[in-house]
GROMACS .gro file of C-alpha atoms in nm:
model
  365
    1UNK     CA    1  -2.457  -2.684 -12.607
    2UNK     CA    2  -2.603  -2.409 -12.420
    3UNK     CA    3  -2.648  -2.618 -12.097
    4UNK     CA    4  -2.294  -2.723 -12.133
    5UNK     CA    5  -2.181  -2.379 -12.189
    6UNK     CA    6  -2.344  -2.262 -11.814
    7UNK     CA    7  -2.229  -2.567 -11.669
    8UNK     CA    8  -1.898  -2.506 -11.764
    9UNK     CA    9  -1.931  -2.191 -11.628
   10UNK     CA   10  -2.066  -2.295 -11.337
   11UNK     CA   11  -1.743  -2.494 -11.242
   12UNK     CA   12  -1.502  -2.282 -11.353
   13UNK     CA   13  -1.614  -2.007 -11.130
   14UNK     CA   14  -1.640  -2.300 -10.869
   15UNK     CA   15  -1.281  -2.377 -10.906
   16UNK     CA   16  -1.197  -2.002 -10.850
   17UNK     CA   17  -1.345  -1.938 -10.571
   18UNK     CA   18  -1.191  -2.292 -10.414
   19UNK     CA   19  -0.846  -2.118 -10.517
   20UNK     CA   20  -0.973  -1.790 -10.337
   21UNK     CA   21  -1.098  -1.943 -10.061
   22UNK     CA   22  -0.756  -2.186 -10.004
   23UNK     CA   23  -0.546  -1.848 -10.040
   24UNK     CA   24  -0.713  -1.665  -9.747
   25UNK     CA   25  -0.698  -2.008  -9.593
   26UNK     CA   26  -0.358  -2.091  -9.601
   27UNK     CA   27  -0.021  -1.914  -9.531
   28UNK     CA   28  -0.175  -1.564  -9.640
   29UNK     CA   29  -0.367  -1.547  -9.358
   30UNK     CA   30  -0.101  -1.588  -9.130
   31UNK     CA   31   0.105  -1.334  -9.312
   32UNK     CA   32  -0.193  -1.065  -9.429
   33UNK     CA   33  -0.522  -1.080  -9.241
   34UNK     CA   34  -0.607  -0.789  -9.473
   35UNK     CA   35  -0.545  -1.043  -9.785
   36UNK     CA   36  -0.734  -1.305  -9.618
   37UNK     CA   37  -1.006  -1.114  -9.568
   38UNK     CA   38  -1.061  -0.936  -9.902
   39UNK     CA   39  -0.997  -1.274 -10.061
   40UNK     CA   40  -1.263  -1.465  -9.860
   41UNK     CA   41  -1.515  -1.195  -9.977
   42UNK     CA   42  -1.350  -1.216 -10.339
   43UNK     CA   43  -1.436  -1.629 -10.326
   44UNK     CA   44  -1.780  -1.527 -10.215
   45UNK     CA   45  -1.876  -1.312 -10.469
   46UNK     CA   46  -2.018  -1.491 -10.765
   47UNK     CA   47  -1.982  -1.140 -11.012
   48UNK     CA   48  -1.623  -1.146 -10.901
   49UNK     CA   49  -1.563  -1.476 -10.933
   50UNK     CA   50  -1.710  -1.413 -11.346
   51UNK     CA   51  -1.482  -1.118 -11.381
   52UNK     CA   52  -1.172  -1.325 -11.241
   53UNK     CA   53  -1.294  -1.654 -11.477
   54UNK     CA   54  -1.267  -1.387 -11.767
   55UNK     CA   55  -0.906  -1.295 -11.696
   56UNK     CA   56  -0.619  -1.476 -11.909
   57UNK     CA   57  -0.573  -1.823 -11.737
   58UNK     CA   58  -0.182  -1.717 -11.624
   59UNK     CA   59  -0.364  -1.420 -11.462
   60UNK     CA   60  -0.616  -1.580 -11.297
   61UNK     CA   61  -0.411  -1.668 -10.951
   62UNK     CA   62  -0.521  -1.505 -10.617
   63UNK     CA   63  -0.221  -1.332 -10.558
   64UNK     CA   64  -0.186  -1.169 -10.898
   65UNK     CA   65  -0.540  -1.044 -10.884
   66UNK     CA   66  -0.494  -0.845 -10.529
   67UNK     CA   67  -0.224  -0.755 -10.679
   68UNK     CA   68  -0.355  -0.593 -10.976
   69UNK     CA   69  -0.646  -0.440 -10.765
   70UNK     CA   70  -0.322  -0.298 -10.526
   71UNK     CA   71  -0.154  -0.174 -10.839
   72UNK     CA   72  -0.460   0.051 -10.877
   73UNK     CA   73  -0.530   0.161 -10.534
   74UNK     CA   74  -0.125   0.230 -10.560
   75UNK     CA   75  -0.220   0.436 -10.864
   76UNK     CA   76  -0.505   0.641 -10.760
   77UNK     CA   77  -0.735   0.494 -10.975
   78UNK     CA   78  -0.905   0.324 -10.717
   79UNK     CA   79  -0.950   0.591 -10.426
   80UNK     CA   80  -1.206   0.360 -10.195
   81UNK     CA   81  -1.010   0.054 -10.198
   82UNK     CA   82  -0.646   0.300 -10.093
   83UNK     CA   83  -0.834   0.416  -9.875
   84UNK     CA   84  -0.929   0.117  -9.648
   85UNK     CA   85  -0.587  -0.019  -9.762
   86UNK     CA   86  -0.439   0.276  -9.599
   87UNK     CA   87  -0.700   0.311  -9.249
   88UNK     CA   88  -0.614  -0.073  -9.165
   89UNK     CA   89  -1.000  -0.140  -9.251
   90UNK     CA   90  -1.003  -0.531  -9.374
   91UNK     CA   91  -1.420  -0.509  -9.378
   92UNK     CA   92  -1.366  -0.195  -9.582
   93UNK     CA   93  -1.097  -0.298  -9.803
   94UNK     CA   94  -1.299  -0.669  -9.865
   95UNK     CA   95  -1.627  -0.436  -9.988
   96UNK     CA   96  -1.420  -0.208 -10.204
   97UNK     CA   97  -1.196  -0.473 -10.372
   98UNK     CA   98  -1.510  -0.643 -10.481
   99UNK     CA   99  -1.640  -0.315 -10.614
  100UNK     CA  100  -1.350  -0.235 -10.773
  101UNK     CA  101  -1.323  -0.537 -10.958
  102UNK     CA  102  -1.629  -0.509 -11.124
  103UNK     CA  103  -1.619  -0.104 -11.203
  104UNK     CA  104  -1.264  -0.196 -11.319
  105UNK     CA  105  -1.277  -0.596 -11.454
  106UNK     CA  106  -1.100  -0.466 -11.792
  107UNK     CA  107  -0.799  -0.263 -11.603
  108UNK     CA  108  -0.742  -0.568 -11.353
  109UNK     CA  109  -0.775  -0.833 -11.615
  110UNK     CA  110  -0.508  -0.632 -11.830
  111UNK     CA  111  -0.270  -0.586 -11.556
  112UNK     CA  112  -0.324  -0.961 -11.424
  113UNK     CA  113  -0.283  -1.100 -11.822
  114UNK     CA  114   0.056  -0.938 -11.847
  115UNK     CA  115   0.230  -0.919 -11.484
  116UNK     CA  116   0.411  -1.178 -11.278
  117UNK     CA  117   0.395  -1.142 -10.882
  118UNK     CA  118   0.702  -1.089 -10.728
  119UNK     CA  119   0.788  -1.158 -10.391
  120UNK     CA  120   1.027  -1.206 -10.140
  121UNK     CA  121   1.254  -0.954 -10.298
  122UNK     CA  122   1.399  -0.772 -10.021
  123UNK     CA  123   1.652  -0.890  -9.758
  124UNK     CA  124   1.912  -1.104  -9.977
  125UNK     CA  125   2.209  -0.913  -9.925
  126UNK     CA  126   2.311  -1.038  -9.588
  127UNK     CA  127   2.376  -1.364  -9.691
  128UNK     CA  128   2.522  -1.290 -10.089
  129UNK     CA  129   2.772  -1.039  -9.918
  130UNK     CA  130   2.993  -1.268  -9.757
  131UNK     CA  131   2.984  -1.558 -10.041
  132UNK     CA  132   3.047  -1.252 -10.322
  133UNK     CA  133   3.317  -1.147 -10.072
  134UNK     CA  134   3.498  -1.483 -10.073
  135UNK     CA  135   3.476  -1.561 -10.415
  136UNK     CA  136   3.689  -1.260 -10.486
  137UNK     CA  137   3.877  -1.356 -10.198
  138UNK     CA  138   3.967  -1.696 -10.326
  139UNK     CA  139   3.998  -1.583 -10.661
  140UNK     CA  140   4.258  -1.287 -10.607
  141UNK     CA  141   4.031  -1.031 -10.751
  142UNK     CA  142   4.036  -0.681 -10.664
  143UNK     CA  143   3.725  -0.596 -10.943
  144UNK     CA  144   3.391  -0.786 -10.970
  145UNK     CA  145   3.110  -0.783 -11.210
  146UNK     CA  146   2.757  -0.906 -11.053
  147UNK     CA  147   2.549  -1.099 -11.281
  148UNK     CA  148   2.200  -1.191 -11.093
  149UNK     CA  149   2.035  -1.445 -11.302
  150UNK     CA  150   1.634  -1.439 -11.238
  151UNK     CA  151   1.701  -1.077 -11.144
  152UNK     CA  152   1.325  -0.945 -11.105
  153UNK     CA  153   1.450  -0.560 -11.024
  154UNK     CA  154   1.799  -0.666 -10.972
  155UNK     CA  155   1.805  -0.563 -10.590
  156UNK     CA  156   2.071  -0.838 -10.528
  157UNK     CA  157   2.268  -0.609 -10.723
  158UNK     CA  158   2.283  -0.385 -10.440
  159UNK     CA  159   2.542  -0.610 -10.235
  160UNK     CA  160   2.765  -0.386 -10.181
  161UNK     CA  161   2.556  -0.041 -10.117
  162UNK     CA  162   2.366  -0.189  -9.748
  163UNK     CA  163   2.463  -0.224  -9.454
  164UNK     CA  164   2.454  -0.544  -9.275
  165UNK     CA  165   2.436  -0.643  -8.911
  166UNK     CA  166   2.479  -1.001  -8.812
  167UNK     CA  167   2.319  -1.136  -8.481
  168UNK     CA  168   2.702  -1.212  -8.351
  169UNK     CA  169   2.770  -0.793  -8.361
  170UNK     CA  170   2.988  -0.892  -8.674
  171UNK     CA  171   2.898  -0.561  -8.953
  172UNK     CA  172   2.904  -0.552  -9.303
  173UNK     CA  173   2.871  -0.359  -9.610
  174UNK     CA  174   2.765   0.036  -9.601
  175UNK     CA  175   2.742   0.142  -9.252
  176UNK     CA  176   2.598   0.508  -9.363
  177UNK     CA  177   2.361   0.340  -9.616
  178UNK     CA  178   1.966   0.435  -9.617
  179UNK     CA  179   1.926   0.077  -9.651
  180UNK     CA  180   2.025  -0.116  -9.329
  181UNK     CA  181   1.976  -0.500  -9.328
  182UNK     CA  182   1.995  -0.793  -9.033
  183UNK     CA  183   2.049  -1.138  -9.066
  184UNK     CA  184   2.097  -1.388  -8.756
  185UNK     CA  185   2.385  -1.650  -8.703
  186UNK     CA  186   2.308  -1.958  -8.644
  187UNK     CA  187   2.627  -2.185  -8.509
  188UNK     CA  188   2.953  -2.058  -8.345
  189UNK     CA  189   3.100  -1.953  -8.649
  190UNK     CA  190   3.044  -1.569  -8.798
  191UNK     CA  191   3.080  -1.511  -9.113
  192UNK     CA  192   3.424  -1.384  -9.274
  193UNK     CA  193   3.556  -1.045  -9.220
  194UNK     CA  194   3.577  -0.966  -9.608
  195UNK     CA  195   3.504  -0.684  -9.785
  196UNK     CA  196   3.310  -0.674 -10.136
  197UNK     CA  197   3.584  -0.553 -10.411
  198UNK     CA  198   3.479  -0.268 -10.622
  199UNK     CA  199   3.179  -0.337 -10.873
  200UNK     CA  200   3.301  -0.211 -11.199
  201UNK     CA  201   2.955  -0.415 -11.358
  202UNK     CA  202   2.599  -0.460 -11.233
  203UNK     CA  203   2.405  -0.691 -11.495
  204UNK     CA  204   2.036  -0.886 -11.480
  205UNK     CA  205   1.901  -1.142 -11.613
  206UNK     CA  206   1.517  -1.207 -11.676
  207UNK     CA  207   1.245  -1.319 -11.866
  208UNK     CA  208   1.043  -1.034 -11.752
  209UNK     CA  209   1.286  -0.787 -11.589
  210UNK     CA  210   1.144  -0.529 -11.375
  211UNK     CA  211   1.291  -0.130 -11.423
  212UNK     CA  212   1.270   0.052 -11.064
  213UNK     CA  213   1.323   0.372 -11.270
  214UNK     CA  214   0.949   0.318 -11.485
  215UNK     CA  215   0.693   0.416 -11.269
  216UNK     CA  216   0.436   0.139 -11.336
  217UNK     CA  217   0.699  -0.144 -11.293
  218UNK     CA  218   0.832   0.041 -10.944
  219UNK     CA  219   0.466   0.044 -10.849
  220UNK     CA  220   0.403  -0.357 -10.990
  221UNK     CA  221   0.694  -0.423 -10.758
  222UNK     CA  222   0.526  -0.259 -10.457
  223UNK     CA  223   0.164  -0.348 -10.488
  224UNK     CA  224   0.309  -0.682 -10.465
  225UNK     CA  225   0.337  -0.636 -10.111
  226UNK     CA  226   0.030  -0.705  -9.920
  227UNK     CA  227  -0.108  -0.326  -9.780
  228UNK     CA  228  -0.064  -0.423  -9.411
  229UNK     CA  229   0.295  -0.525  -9.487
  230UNK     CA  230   0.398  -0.194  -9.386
  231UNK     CA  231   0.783  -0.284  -9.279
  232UNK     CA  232   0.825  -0.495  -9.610
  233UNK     CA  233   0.718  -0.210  -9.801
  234UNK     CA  234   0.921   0.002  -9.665
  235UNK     CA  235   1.256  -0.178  -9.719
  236UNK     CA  236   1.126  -0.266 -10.055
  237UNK     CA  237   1.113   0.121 -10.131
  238UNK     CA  238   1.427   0.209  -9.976
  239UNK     CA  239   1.581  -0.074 -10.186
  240UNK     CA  240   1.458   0.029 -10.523
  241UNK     CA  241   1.528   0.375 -10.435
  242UNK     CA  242   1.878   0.317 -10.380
  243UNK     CA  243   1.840   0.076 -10.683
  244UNK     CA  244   1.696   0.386 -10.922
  245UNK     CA  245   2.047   0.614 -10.850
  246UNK     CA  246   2.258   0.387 -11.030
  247UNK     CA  247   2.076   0.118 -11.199
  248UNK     CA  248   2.190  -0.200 -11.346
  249UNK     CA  249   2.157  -0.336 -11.705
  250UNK     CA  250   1.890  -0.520 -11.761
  251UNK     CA  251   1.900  -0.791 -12.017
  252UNK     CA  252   1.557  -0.972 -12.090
  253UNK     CA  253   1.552  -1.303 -12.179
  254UNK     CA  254   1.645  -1.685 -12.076
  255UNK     CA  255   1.947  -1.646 -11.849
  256UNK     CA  256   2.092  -1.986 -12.043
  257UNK     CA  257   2.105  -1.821 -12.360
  258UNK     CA  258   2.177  -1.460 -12.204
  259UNK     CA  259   2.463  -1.544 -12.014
  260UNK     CA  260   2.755  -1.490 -12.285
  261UNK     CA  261   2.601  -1.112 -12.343
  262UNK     CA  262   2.589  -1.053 -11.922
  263UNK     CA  263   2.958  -1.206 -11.926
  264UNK     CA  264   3.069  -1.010 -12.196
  265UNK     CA  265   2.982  -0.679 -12.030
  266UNK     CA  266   3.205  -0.737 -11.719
  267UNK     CA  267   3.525  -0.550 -11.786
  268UNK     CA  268   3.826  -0.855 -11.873
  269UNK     CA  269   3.979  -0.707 -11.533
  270UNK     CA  270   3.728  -0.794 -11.320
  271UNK     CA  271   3.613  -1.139 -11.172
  272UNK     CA  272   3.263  -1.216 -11.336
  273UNK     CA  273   3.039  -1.357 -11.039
  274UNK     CA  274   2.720  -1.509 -11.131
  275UNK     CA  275   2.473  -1.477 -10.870
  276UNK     CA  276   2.129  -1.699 -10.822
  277UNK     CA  277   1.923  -1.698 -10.555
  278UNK     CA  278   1.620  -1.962 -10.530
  279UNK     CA  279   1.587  -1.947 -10.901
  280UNK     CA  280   1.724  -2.291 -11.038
  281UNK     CA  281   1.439  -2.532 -10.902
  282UNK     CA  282   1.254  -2.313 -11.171
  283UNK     CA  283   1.510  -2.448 -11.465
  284UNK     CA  284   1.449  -2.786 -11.598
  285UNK     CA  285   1.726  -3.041 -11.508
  286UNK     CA  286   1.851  -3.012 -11.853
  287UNK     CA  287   1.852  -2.598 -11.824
  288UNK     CA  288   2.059  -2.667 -11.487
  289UNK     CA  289   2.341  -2.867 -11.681
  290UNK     CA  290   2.355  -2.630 -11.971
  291UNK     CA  291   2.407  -2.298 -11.706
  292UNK     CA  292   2.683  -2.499 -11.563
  293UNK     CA  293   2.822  -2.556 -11.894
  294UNK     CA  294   2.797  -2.176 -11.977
  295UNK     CA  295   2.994  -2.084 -11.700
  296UNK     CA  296   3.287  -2.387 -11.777
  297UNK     CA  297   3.228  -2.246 -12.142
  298UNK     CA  298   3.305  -1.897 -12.017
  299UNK     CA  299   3.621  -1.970 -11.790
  300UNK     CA  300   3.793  -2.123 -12.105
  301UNK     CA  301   3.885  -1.758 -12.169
  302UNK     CA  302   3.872  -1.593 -11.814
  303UNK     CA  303   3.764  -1.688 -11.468
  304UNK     CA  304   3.426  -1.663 -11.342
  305UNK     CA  305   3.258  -1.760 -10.967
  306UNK     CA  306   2.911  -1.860 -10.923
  307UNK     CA  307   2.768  -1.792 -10.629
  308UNK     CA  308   2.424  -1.974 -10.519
  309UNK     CA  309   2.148  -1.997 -10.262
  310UNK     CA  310   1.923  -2.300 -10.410
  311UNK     CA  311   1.684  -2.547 -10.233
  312UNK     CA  312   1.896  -2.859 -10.118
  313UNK     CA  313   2.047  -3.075 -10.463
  314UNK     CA  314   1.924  -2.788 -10.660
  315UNK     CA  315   2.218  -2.605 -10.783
  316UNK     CA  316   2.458  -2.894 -10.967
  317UNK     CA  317   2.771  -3.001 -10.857
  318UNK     CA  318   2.721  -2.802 -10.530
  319UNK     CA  319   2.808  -3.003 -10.208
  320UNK     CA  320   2.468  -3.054  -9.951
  321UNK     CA  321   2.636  -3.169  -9.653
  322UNK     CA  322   2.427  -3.482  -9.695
  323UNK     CA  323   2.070  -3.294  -9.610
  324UNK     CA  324   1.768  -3.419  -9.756
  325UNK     CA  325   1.600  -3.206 -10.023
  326UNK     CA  326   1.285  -3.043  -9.966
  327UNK     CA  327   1.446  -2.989  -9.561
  328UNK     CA  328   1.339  -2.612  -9.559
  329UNK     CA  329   1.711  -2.483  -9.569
  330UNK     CA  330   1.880  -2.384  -9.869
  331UNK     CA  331   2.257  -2.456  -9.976
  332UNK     CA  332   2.488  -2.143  -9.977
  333UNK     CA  333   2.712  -2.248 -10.276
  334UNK     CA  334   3.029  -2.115 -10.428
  335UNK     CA  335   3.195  -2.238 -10.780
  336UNK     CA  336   3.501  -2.131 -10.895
  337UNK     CA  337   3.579  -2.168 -11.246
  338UNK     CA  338   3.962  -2.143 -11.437
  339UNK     CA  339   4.063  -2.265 -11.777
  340UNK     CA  340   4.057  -2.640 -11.669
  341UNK     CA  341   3.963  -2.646 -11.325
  342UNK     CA  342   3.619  -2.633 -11.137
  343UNK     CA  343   3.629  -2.597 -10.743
  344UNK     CA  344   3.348  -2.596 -10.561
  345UNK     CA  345   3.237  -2.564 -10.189
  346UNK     CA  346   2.951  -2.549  -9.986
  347UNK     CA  347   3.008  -2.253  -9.748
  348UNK     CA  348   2.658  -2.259  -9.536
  349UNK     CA  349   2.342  -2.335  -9.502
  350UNK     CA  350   2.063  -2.002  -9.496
  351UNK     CA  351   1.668  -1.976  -9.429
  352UNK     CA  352   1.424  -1.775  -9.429
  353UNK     CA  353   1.552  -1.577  -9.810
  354UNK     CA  354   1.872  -1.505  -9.645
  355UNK     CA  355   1.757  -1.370  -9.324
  356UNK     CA  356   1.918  -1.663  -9.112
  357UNK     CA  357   2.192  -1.820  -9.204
  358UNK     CA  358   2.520  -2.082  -9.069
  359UNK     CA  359   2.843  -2.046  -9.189
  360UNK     CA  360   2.998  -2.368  -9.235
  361UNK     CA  361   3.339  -2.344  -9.456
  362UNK     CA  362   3.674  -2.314  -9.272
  363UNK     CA  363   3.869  -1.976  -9.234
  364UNK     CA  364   4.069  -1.899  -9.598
  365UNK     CA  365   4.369  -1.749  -9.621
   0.00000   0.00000   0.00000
């Protein structure tokens, strides 16, 4: 038993640092050097590699361990490490994560066990702006509600408080906003000319939603962001900070049984537009049918617009222009729901989390 105990231990820590070694590898390296190096020394450290096997098995994923060690370099509690973060030293920063991983195994393991890594939260708004706008264009309302199913923070929820410039000199949004987004055009066509009604209701959904105004989950959110990431950090900040002056309601749970409750709180004079954003492929078919049942549900009484940005055939009943899934684009879909009617368009194609986009749908009146 003993032999099979060591052996097994032998291979687990194996398998980790594979995983370690394939993450600075792959597309972190591109995007971080700094990641890819402290991770290569991470995969090459067989006490770090025992400290990682000991972390909860969810927890036990590259990314949410630099995380965690960022989280306490972000915190102070981990001075070398933020430190060589902050000098631009990857040699430094490799030596000190491994240090701090062992002086700290129990504090990383805890925040590893119990956070989710969040990325790619920044940078929606310039393609949700002009799909939010239409829907209450086409709809005749002059009062939204945002719903943002799969919220994380709920930056989406910030549509209307950025301003957005679009590659074709067409501007958006909050011109005098702290938070100033781009997006380029691809195609002829620029996007419409619409403005975003008032927002009488800002409401997320999540399984684990993430409060900008709580310290530790504002700093979760930014340690998330690899250290040499210095431009995505920044937005991030400015986002949650604009976020934290009026935040939304958070509602924790599964967005399929949540929904009624986020509907509910949108006043009955206001057009309730449900928002997701690269969030369905995580749903099971079956949870995909029942959302889009929700939301018929929902319009027997009032109506209600989803708005999406899925993967290609993710999001049901939305048109794909006859792409093939899995073609590194995503669908920019709107739904518009009455008391016996369902419309439903395809209005462009986006990439790159909404930095890129094509408007596709004709010019409404």
């Amino acid at each position: 038993m003993g032999w099979r105990c060591v052996w097994g231990g032998v291979l687990s820590r194996a398998r980790a640092g594979s995983a370690f070694r394939r993450f600075a590898d792959g597309d972190v390296g591109g995007r971080s050097p700094m990641y890819a190096r402290v991770a290569g020394a991470l995969s090459e450290s067989d006490e770090a590699l025992r400290v990682v096997e000991a972390v909860p098995a969810r927890g036990r994923r590259p990314a949410v361990i630099l995380a965690a060690l960022h989280d306490l370099a972000l915190a102070g509690r981990a001075p070398e490490l933020a430190a060589a973060y902050a000098e631009g030293d990857a040699d430094g920063a490799a030596r000190a994560a491994v240090h701090t991983l062992l002086r700290m195994s129990d504090s990383v393991a805890d925040l590893a066990g119990r956070r989710s890594v969040r990325v790619g939260e920044t940078g929606r708004c310039a393609v949700l702006y002009p799909a939010i706008a239409e829907a209450a264009g086409r709809a005749g309302a002059d009062k939204v509600g945002l719903i943002d199913v799969g919220c994380s923070a709920g930056l989406n929820l910030n549509v209307d408080r950025v301003g957005i410039t679009y590659s074709d000199g067409r501007k958006l949004g909050d011109p005098s906003s702290p938070v100033q987004q781009t997006c380029s055009v691809m195609g002829d066509r620029s996007v419409p000319n619409r403005v975003v009604p008032e927002v009488v209701a800002r409401v997320g959904i999540d399984l684990d939603p993430v409060d900008v105004t709580d310290a530790d989950d504002a700093r979760w959110l930014r340690a998330c962001v690899p250290p040499d990431q210095r431009e995505e950090a920044a937005r991030l900040d400015a986002e949650m900070a604009l976020l934290a002056a009026e935040p939304p309601e958070l509602l924790r749970g599964d967005a399929v049984e949540v929904l009624p409750d986020a509907l509910g709180r949108v006043p009955e004079d206001a057009l309730p537009v449900v928002i997701t954003t690269w969030r369905l492929s995580r749903f099971s078919l079956e949870s995909r049918l029942r959302f889009l049942h929700r939301l018929s549900d929902a319009a027997s009484a009032r109506a209600v617009a989803w708005v999406s940005v899925e993967g290609v055939g993710v999001a049901p009943a939305v048109p794909t222009f006859g792409d093939r899934r899995a073609s590194g684009h995503s669908i920019i879909g709107l739904a518009l729901f009455g008391h016996a009617s369902l419309n439903v368009e395809s209005l462009g194609r986006a990439w790159s989390r909404g930095r890129l986009l094509s408007w596709v749908a004709d010019p409404w009146e």
